[in-house]
């Protein structure tokens, strides 16, 4: 005679356990991809900061060389510019470089603060979302 196949009973706890393991895997993958993105972002910030430093150093050296050249030939250029070049080098270039340096520092601090806040907010959002999902699964338990 034909044997009767026994019906397997599916329990809600079996499904919730599977969903919990699946949500744990999704959460781990999400956090790992978030960390990868943020590490790339931090590397890009480091590269941009190095470029800014190089720009400011080059600008400072350029200003110093211009000062040296104009001081060396100040007697020859005085007739042409009526000593206006001395006024420019008395602090105008230094002030411009200072303003640019302050601007670069402001951009750096803002971008670092934004990156830190983004990391914190993303982690809090992920934790809340997955905790709500886990609470919902706990309600399904019998």
PDB file of C-alpha atoms in Angstrom:
ATOM      1  CA  UNK A   1       0.000   0.000   0.000  1.00  0.00           C
ATOM      2  CA  UNK A   2       0.996   3.520  -0.490  1.00  0.00           C
ATOM      3  CA  UNK A   3       2.575   5.016   2.475  1.00  0.00           C
ATOM      4  CA  UNK A   4       1.110   8.236   3.667  1.00  0.00           C
ATOM      5  CA  UNK A   5       3.523  11.072   3.798  1.00  0.00           C
ATOM      6  CA  UNK A   6       3.517  12.780   7.080  1.00  0.00           C
ATOM      7  CA  UNK A   7       2.749  16.433   6.902  1.00  0.00           C
ATOM      8  CA  UNK A   8       5.345  18.578   8.475  1.00  0.00           C
ATOM      9  CA  UNK A   9       3.998  21.242  10.674  1.00  0.00           C
ATOM     10  CA  UNK A  10       5.464  24.621  10.087  1.00  0.00           C
ATOM     11  CA  UNK A  11       5.714  26.674  13.194  1.00  0.00           C
ATOM     12  CA  UNK A  12       5.870  30.421  13.383  1.00  0.00           C
ATOM     13  CA  UNK A  13       9.007  30.188  15.482  1.00  0.00           C
ATOM     14  CA  UNK A  14      10.800  28.428  12.612  1.00  0.00           C
ATOM     15  CA  UNK A  15       9.953  31.270  10.243  1.00  0.00           C
ATOM     16  CA  UNK A  16      10.889  33.970  12.736  1.00  0.00           C
ATOM     17  CA  UNK A  17      14.233  32.330  13.422  1.00  0.00           C
ATOM     18  CA  UNK A  18      14.953  32.231   9.697  1.00  0.00           C
ATOM     19  CA  UNK A  19      13.970  35.876   9.365  1.00  0.00           C
ATOM     20  CA  UNK A  20      16.135  36.827  12.329  1.00  0.00           C
ATOM     21  CA  UNK A  21      19.165  35.155  10.820  1.00  0.00           C
ATOM     22  CA  UNK A  22      18.392  36.801   7.486  1.00  0.00           C
ATOM     23  CA  UNK A  23      18.001  40.244   9.061  1.00  0.00           C
ATOM     24  CA  UNK A  24      21.252  39.744  10.945  1.00  0.00           C
ATOM     25  CA  UNK A  25      22.994  38.987   7.663  1.00  0.00           C
ATOM     26  CA  UNK A  26      21.412  42.020   5.965  1.00  0.00           C
ATOM     27  CA  UNK A  27      22.405  44.232   8.888  1.00  0.00           C
ATOM     28  CA  UNK A  28      26.001  42.994   8.815  1.00  0.00           C
ATOM     29  CA  UNK A  29      26.228  43.534   5.044  1.00  0.00           C
ATOM     30  CA  UNK A  30      24.710  47.001   5.329  1.00  0.00           C
ATOM     31  CA  UNK A  31      27.105  48.050   8.086  1.00  0.00           C
ATOM     32  CA  UNK A  32      30.092  46.570   6.231  1.00  0.00           C
ATOM     33  CA  UNK A  33      29.222  48.449   3.040  1.00  0.00           C
ATOM     34  CA  UNK A  34      28.663  51.611   5.074  1.00  0.00           C
ATOM     35  CA  UNK A  35      32.087  51.250   6.672  1.00  0.00           C
ATOM     36  CA  UNK A  36      33.666  50.678   3.256  1.00  0.00           C
ATOM     37  CA  UNK A  37      32.002  53.807   1.859  1.00  0.00           C
ATOM     38  CA  UNK A  38      33.087  55.875   4.844  1.00  0.00           C
ATOM     39  CA  UNK A  39      36.659  54.616   4.699  1.00  0.00           C
ATOM     40  CA  UNK A  40      36.808  55.626   1.021  1.00  0.00           C
ATOM     41  CA  UNK A  41      35.367  58.991   1.976  1.00  0.00           C
ATOM     42  CA  UNK A  42      38.014  59.466   4.682  1.00  0.00           C
ATOM     43  CA  UNK A  43      40.772  58.512   2.231  1.00  0.00           C
ATOM     44  CA  UNK A  44      39.450  61.084  -0.228  1.00  0.00           C
ATOM     45  CA  UNK A  45      39.413  63.695   2.540  1.00  0.00           C
ATOM     46  CA  UNK A  46      43.025  62.872   3.394  1.00  0.00           C
ATOM     47  CA  UNK A  47      43.998  63.214  -0.268  1.00  0.00           C
ATOM     48  CA  UNK A  48      42.158  66.548  -0.567  1.00  0.00           C
ATOM     49  CA  UNK A  49      43.825  67.812   2.616  1.00  0.00           C
ATOM     50  CA  UNK A  50      47.231  66.868   1.248  1.00  0.00           C
ATOM     51  CA  UNK A  51      46.433  68.736  -1.976  1.00  0.00           C
ATOM     52  CA  UNK A  52      45.345  71.811  -0.004  1.00  0.00           C
ATOM     53  CA  UNK A  53      48.550  71.682   2.032  1.00  0.00           C
ATOM     54  CA  UNK A  54      50.619  71.458  -1.134  1.00  0.00           C
ATOM     55  CA  UNK A  55      48.721  74.375  -2.675  1.00  0.00           C
ATOM     56  CA  UNK A  56      49.226  76.561   0.398  1.00  0.00           C
ATOM     57  CA  UNK A  57      52.923  75.685   0.584  1.00  0.00           C
ATOM     58  CA  UNK A  58      53.403  76.461  -3.104  1.00  0.00           C
ATOM     59  CA  UNK A  59      51.546  79.732  -2.735  1.00  0.00           C
ATOM     60  CA  UNK A  60      53.680  80.755   0.248  1.00  0.00           C
ATOM     61  CA  UNK A  61      56.902  79.945  -1.617  1.00  0.00           C
ATOM     62  CA  UNK A  62      55.670  81.881  -4.656  1.00  0.00           C
ATOM     63  CA  UNK A  63      54.893  84.930  -2.532  1.00  0.00           C
ATOM     64  CA  UNK A  64      58.317  84.782  -0.893  1.00  0.00           C
ATOM     65  CA  UNK A  65      60.035  84.536  -4.271  1.00  0.00           C
ATOM     66  CA  UNK A  66      58.055  87.478  -5.626  1.00  0.00           C
ATOM     67  CA  UNK A  67      58.966  89.531  -2.573  1.00  0.00           C
ATOM     68  CA  UNK A  68      62.625  88.678  -3.081  1.00  0.00           C
ATOM     69  CA  UNK A  69      62.542  89.581  -6.762  1.00  0.00           C
ATOM     70  CA  UNK A  70      60.806  92.910  -6.214  1.00  0.00           C
ATOM     71  CA  UNK A  71      63.069  93.812  -3.300  1.00  0.00           C
ATOM     72  CA  UNK A  72      66.104  92.981  -5.399  1.00  0.00           C
ATOM     73  CA  UNK A  73      64.972  95.156  -8.290  1.00  0.00           C
ATOM     74  CA  UNK A  74      63.146  97.791  -6.248  1.00  0.00           C
ATOM     75  CA  UNK A  75      65.339 100.608  -7.532  1.00  0.00           C
ATOM     76  CA  UNK A  76      64.614  99.749 -11.143  1.00  0.00           C
ATOM     77  CA  UNK A  77      60.870  99.245 -10.792  1.00  0.00           C
ATOM     78  CA  UNK A  78      60.197 102.261  -8.595  1.00  0.00           C
ATOM     79  CA  UNK A  79      59.910 104.546 -11.563  1.00  0.00           C
ATOM     80  CA  UNK A  80      57.487 102.245 -13.320  1.00  0.00           C
ATOM     81  CA  UNK A  81      55.102 101.526 -10.439  1.00  0.00           C
ATOM     82  CA  UNK A  82      55.684 104.542  -8.196  1.00  0.00           C
ATOM     83  CA  UNK A  83      56.510 102.175  -5.273  1.00  0.00           C
ATOM     84  CA  UNK A  84      53.045 100.560  -5.392  1.00  0.00           C
ATOM     85  CA  UNK A  85      54.643  97.114  -5.396  1.00  0.00           C
ATOM     86  CA  UNK A  86      55.921  97.720  -1.852  1.00  0.00           C
ATOM     87  CA  UNK A  87      52.373  98.348  -0.647  1.00  0.00           C
ATOM     88  CA  UNK A  88      51.244  95.057  -2.193  1.00  0.00           C
ATOM     89  CA  UNK A  89      54.025  93.155  -0.489  1.00  0.00           C
ATOM     90  CA  UNK A  90      53.647  94.888   2.867  1.00  0.00           C
ATOM     91  CA  UNK A  91      50.887  92.471   3.730  1.00  0.00           C
ATOM     92  CA  UNK A  92      48.321  92.212   0.963  1.00  0.00           C
ATOM     93  CA  UNK A  93      49.606  88.889  -0.338  1.00  0.00           C
ATOM     94  CA  UNK A  94      50.024  87.604   3.194  1.00  0.00           C
ATOM     95  CA  UNK A  95      46.454  88.610   4.039  1.00  0.00           C
ATOM     96  CA  UNK A  96      45.140  86.902   0.905  1.00  0.00           C
ATOM     97  CA  UNK A  97      47.104  83.760   1.735  1.00  0.00           C
ATOM     98  CA  UNK A  98      45.811  83.944   5.315  1.00  0.00           C
ATOM     99  CA  UNK A  99      42.221  84.204   4.137  1.00  0.00           C
ATOM    100  CA  UNK A 100      42.714  81.244   1.814  1.00  0.00           C
ATOM    101  CA  UNK A 101      44.343  79.254   4.617  1.00  0.00           C
ATOM    102  CA  UNK A 102      41.414  80.044   6.928  1.00  0.00           C
ATOM    103  CA  UNK A 103      38.946  79.062   4.215  1.00  0.00           C
ATOM    104  CA  UNK A 104      40.707  75.749   3.625  1.00  0.00           C
ATOM    105  CA  UNK A 105      40.712  75.073   7.380  1.00  0.00           C
ATOM    106  CA  UNK A 106      36.984  75.867   7.535  1.00  0.00           C
ATOM    107  CA  UNK A 107      36.262  73.467   4.662  1.00  0.00           C
ATOM    108  CA  UNK A 108      38.363  70.767   6.334  1.00  0.00           C
ATOM    109  CA  UNK A 109      36.669  71.082   9.713  1.00  0.00           C
ATOM    110  CA  UNK A 110      33.216  71.190   8.139  1.00  0.00           C
ATOM    111  CA  UNK A 111      33.836  68.121   5.999  1.00  0.00           C
ATOM    112  CA  UNK A 112      35.287  66.164   8.932  1.00  0.00           C
ATOM    113  CA  UNK A 113      32.357  67.148  11.147  1.00  0.00           C
ATOM    114  CA  UNK A 114      29.901  66.201   8.400  1.00  0.00           C
ATOM    115  CA  UNK A 115      31.599  62.829   7.929  1.00  0.00           C
ATOM    116  CA  UNK A 116      31.490  62.056  11.661  1.00  0.00           C
ATOM    117  CA  UNK A 117      27.840  63.077  11.936  1.00  0.00           C
ATOM    118  CA  UNK A 118      26.959  61.027   8.869  1.00  0.00           C
ATOM    119  CA  UNK A 119      28.609  57.941  10.355  1.00  0.00           C
ATOM    120  CA  UNK A 120      26.803  58.402  13.642  1.00  0.00           C
ATOM    121  CA  UNK A 121      23.435  59.051  12.022  1.00  0.00           C
ATOM    122  CA  UNK A 122      23.755  56.101   9.632  1.00  0.00           C
ATOM    123  CA  UNK A 123      24.605  53.705  12.435  1.00  0.00           C
ATOM    124  CA  UNK A 124      21.760  54.972  14.622  1.00  0.00           C
ATOM    125  CA  UNK A 125      19.310  54.710  11.720  1.00  0.00           C
ATOM    126  CA  UNK A 126      20.398  51.163  10.911  1.00  0.00           C
ATOM    127  CA  UNK A 127      20.181  50.109  14.554  1.00  0.00           C
ATOM    128  CA  UNK A 128      16.690  51.580  14.940  1.00  0.00           C
ATOM    129  CA  UNK A 129      15.421  50.072  11.707  1.00  0.00           C
ATOM    130  CA  UNK A 130      16.674  46.607  12.535  1.00  0.00           C
ATOM    131  CA  UNK A 131      15.513  46.802  16.152  1.00  0.00           C
ATOM    132  CA  UNK A 132      11.981  47.690  14.965  1.00  0.00           C
ATOM    133  CA  UNK A 133      12.074  44.761  12.582  1.00  0.00           C
ATOM    134  CA  UNK A 134      13.228  42.420  15.352  1.00  0.00           C
ATOM    135  CA  UNK A 135      10.470  43.696  17.659  1.00  0.00           C
ATOM    136  CA  UNK A 136       7.948  42.981  14.940  1.00  0.00           C
ATOM    137  CA  UNK A 137       9.273  39.445  14.551  1.00  0.00           C
ATOM    138  CA  UNK A 138       9.058  38.946  18.305  1.00  0.00           C
ATOM    139  CA  UNK A 139       5.372  39.814  18.152  1.00  0.00           C
ATOM    140  CA  UNK A 140       4.815  36.930  15.734  1.00  0.00           C
ATOM    141  CA  UNK A 141       6.108  34.364  18.202  1.00  0.00           C
ATOM    142  CA  UNK A 142       3.458  32.149  19.668  1.00  0.00           C
TER     143      UNK A 142
END
